[in-house]
XYZ file of C-alpha atoms in Angstrom:
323
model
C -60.148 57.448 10.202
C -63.429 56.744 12.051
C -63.634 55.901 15.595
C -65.577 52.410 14.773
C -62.803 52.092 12.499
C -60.298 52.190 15.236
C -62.235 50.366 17.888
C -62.616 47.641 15.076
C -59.037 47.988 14.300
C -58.028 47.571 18.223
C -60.629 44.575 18.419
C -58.599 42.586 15.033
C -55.101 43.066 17.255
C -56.400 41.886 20.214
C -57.473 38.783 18.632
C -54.373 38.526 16.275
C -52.249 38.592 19.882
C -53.942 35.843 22.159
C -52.763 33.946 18.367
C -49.455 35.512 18.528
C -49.352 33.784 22.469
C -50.427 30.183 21.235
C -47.583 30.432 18.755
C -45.206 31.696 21.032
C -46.046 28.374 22.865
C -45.547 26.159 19.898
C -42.522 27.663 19.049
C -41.182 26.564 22.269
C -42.045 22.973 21.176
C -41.582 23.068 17.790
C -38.873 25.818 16.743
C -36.502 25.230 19.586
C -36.949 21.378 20.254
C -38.398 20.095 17.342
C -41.550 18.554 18.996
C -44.226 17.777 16.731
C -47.627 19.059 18.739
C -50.489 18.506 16.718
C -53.331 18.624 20.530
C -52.874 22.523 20.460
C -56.285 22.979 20.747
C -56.550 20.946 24.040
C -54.068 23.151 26.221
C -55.704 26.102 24.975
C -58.633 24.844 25.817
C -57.565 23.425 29.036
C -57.083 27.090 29.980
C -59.782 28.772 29.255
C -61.923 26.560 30.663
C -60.027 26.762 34.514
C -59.681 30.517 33.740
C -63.212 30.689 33.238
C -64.783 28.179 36.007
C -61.988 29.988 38.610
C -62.957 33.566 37.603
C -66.990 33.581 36.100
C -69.564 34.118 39.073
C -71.644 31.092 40.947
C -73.708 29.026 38.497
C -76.785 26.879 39.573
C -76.213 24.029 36.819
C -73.096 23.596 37.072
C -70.075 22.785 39.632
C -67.432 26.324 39.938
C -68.022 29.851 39.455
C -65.825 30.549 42.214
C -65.690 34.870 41.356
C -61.974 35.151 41.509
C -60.164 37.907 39.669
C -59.336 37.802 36.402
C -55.197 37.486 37.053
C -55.887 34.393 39.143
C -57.883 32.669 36.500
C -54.744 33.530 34.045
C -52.712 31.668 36.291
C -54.470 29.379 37.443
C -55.449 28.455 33.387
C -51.791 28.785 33.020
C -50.681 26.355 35.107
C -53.569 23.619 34.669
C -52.571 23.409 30.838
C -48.693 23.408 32.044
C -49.491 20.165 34.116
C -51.534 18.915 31.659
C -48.481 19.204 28.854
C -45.999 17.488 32.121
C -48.377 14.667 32.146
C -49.292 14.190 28.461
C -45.401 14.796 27.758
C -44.386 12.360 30.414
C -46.235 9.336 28.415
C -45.549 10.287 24.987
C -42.427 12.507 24.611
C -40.292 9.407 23.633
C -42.435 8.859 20.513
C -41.168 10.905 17.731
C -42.368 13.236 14.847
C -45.289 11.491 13.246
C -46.041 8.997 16.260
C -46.101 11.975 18.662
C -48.117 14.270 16.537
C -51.230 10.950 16.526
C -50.674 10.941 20.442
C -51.630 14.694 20.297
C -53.991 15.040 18.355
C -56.149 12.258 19.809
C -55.489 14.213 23.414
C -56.818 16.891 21.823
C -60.068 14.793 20.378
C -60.606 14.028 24.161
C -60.172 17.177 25.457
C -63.118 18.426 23.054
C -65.412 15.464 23.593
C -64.419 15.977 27.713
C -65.760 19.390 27.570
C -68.571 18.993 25.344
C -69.890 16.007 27.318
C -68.892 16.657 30.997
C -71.832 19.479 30.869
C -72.168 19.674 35.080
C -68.747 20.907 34.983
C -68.392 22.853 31.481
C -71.884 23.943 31.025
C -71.794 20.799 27.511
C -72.689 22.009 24.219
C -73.546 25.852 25.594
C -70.640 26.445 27.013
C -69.727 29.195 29.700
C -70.945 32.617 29.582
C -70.651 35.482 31.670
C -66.536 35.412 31.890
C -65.523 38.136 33.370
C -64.102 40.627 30.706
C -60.581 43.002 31.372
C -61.667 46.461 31.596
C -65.712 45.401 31.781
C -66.681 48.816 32.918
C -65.152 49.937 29.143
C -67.788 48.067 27.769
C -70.442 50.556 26.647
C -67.747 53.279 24.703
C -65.988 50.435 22.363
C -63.120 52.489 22.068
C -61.472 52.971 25.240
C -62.727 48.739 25.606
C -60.791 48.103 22.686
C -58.008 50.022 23.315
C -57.511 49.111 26.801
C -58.080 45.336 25.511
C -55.025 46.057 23.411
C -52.668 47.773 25.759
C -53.327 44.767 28.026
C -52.374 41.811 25.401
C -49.200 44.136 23.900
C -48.272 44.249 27.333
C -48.442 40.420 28.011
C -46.951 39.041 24.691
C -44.203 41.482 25.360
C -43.249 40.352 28.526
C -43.526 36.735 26.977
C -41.233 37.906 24.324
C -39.221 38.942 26.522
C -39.114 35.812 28.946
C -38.880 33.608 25.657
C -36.276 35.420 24.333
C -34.012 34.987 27.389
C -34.742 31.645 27.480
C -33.739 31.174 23.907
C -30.552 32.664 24.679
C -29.618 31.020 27.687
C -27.944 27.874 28.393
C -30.902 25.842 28.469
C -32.136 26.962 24.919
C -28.665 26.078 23.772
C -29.427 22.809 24.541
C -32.846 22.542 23.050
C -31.361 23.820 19.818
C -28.736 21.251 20.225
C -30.735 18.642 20.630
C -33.239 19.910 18.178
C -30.106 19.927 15.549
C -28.188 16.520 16.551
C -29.790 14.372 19.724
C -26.465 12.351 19.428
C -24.073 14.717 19.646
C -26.246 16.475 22.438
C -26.180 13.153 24.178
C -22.046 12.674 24.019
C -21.848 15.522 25.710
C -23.803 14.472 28.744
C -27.269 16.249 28.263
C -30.672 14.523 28.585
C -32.676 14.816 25.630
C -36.359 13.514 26.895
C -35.597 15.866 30.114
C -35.096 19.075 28.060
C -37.885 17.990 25.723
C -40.071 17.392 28.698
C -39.484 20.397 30.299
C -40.039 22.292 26.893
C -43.624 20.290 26.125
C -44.674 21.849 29.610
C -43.618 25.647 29.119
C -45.257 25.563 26.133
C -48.172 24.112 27.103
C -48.802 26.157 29.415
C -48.232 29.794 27.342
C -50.760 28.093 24.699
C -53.336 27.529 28.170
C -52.533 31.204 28.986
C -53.596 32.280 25.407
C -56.705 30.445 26.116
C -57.780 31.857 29.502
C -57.131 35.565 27.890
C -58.788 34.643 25.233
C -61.949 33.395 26.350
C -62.272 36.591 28.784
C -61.559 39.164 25.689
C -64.553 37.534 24.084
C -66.944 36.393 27.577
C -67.758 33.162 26.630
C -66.593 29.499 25.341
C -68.086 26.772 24.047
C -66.604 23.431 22.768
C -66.772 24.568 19.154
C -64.097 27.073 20.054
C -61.489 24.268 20.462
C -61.656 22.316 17.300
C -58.506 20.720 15.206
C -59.501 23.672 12.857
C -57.981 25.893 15.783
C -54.211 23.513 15.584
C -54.014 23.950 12.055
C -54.404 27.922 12.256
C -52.129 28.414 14.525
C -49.244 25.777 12.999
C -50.109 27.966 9.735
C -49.322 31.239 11.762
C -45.942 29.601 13.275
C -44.674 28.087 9.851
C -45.873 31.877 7.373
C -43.997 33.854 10.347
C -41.236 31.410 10.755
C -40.452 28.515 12.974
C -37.591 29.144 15.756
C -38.448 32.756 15.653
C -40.700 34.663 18.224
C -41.135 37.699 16.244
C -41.903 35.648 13.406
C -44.293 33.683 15.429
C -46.042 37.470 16.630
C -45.745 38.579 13.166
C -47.564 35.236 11.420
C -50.255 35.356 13.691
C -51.179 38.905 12.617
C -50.654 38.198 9.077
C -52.708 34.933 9.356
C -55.864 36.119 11.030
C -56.102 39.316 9.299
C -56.482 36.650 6.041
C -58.744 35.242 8.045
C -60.855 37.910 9.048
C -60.533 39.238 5.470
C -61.625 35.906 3.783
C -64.520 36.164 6.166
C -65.980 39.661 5.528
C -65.278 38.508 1.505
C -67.530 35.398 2.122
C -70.423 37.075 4.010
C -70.350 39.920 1.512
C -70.064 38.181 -2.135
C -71.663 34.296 -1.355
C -75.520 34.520 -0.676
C -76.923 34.041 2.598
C -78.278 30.558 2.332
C -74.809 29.633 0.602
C -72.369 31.007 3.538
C -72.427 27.929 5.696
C -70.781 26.337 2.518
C -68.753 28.945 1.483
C -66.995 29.376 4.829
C -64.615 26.516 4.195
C -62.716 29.231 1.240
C -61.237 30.279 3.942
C -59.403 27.399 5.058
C -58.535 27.032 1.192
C -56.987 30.650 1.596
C -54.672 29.908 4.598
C -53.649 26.934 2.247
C -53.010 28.800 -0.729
C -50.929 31.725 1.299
C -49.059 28.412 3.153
C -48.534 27.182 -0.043
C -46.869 30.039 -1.556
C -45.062 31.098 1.512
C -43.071 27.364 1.753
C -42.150 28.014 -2.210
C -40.881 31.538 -2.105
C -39.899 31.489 1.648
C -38.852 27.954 3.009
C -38.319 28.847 6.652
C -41.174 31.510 6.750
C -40.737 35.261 6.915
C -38.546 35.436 9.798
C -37.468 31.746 9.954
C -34.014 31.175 12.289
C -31.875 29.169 9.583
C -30.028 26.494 9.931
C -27.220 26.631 12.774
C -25.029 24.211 10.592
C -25.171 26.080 7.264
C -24.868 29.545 9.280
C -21.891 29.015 10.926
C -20.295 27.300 7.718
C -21.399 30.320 5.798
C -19.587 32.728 8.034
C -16.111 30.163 7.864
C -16.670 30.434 4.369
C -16.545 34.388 4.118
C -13.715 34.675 6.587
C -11.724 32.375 4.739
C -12.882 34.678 1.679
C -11.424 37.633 3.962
């Protein structure tokens, strides 16, 4: 295997994780409470933008470039989306399913038109360049960049994992589940649904602002285009092929969704003529459809869906009393 092989190889992961960290944040919303996001692309957005303004050097047409180190701007991206997800949350996390998933999306509509027209503030239609990159003095052996790139993202989603996982498992994701399951009987036993689902709307928006800020310093720049509804329905493909209420489904259909990406890419620019790309881009839109398709018919709940706490605890009554 060639070393541009490798580098390239190191460059598909790195990409496939800051997915694999949106999802992680959608199944926080979705998965474990049921919330029906459909504005991912604002609280991604959201971050990378602060990460970017807090972190890219001083600009003379536009307001920020404050030089701060990357970590800060992670943070800092972090917790902008987070309060973001609190506020939009606080307004509309009584609506349900198809009510709240409007409210989203048209957040989302005016986070896009927000950056794309505020330009003293976002740099408009041309975006930011000149974000700081991890491991920048990598840059000229694409390697050891790449690789580095990758150790650093393995590193974070793990630690998400990790910090998700616990969560899951504690007390508190007990009660999401609950009320994700039955809001009644969650209710008769003294919980606060539009509390937990609150508090879940925020965590999550702020992991999917996280995967934003790393994002947009893996790749130096951002530009509104980078934050369309396009980017929402990619990643709620990712979450649903790896399987909702899973984390390691959500890594796993990230992966296995952009590298169909990618792949449906390199098909189009190497089959369709030059002047007929533009056009032909949208097959690959039609293959994330197709692979959704088939994935719901031969694998309801995804890969590595959770199933259903109901029918899992009445099949395990049903082989003791077998016993």
């Amino acid at each position: 295997m060639s070393l541009d092989l490798i580098a390239y190889a190191a460059f598909f992961l790195t990409m496939a994780l800051t997915y694999a960290i949106m999802c992680l944040g959608l199944n926080v919303q979705w998965g474990q409470t049921g919330l029906f996001n459909v504005g991912i692309a604002a609280f991604v957005a959201i971050g990378a933008y602060v990460s970017a303004l807090l972190t890219t050097p001083d600009a003379i047409d536009r307001v920020g470039g404050f030089g701060l180190p990357i970590a800060v701007g992670w943070i800092g991206g972090a917790l902008a989306a987070g309060i973001a997800a609190w506020l939009v949350g606080a307004l509309t996390i009584r609506l349900r399913s198809d009510y709240l998933a409007i409210a989203t999306f048209g957040v989302a509509v005016t986070v896009q038109l927000c950056v794309l027209n505020l330009q003293p503030l976002t740099g408009g239609a041309f975006g930011i360049g000149f974000i700081p990159r991890p491991f920048g003095s990598l840059a000229g052996d694409p390697l050891a960049f790449g690789l580095s790139n990758l150790a650093l993202m393995s590193a974070v989603v793990l630690a998400l994992y990790l910090a998700l996982q616990h969560l899951a498992k504690s007390p508190w994701g007990r009660v999401l589940r609950a009320i994700r399951e039955d809001e009644t009987a969650a209710q008769a036993l003294g919980k606060r649904p539009i509390r937990f689902r609150l508090q879940a709307f925020t965590i999550g928006g702020a992991v999917m602002g996280l995967a934003g800020a790393a994002q947009g310093h893996f790749i130096g720049f951002i530009a509104p285009d980078n934050y369309l509804p396009i980017l929402t329905f990619q990643v709620w493909a990712m979450l649903i092929v790896g399987g909702s209420g899973n984390n390691r489904g959500a890594i796993l259909g990230a992966v296995l969704v952009w590298g169909l990406w990618a792949l449906s890419a390199a098909a189009v620019s190497a089959f369709v003529p030059p002047e007929q790309q533009a056009r032909a881009a949208s097959l690959q839109i039609v293959m994330i459809g197709v692979g959704l398709c088939l994935i719901l018919l031969l694998r309801p709940r995804g890969i590595l869906g959770a199933s259903n706490a109901l029918a899992s605890l009445t099949r395990k009554r049903t082989q003791k009393s077998k016993e």
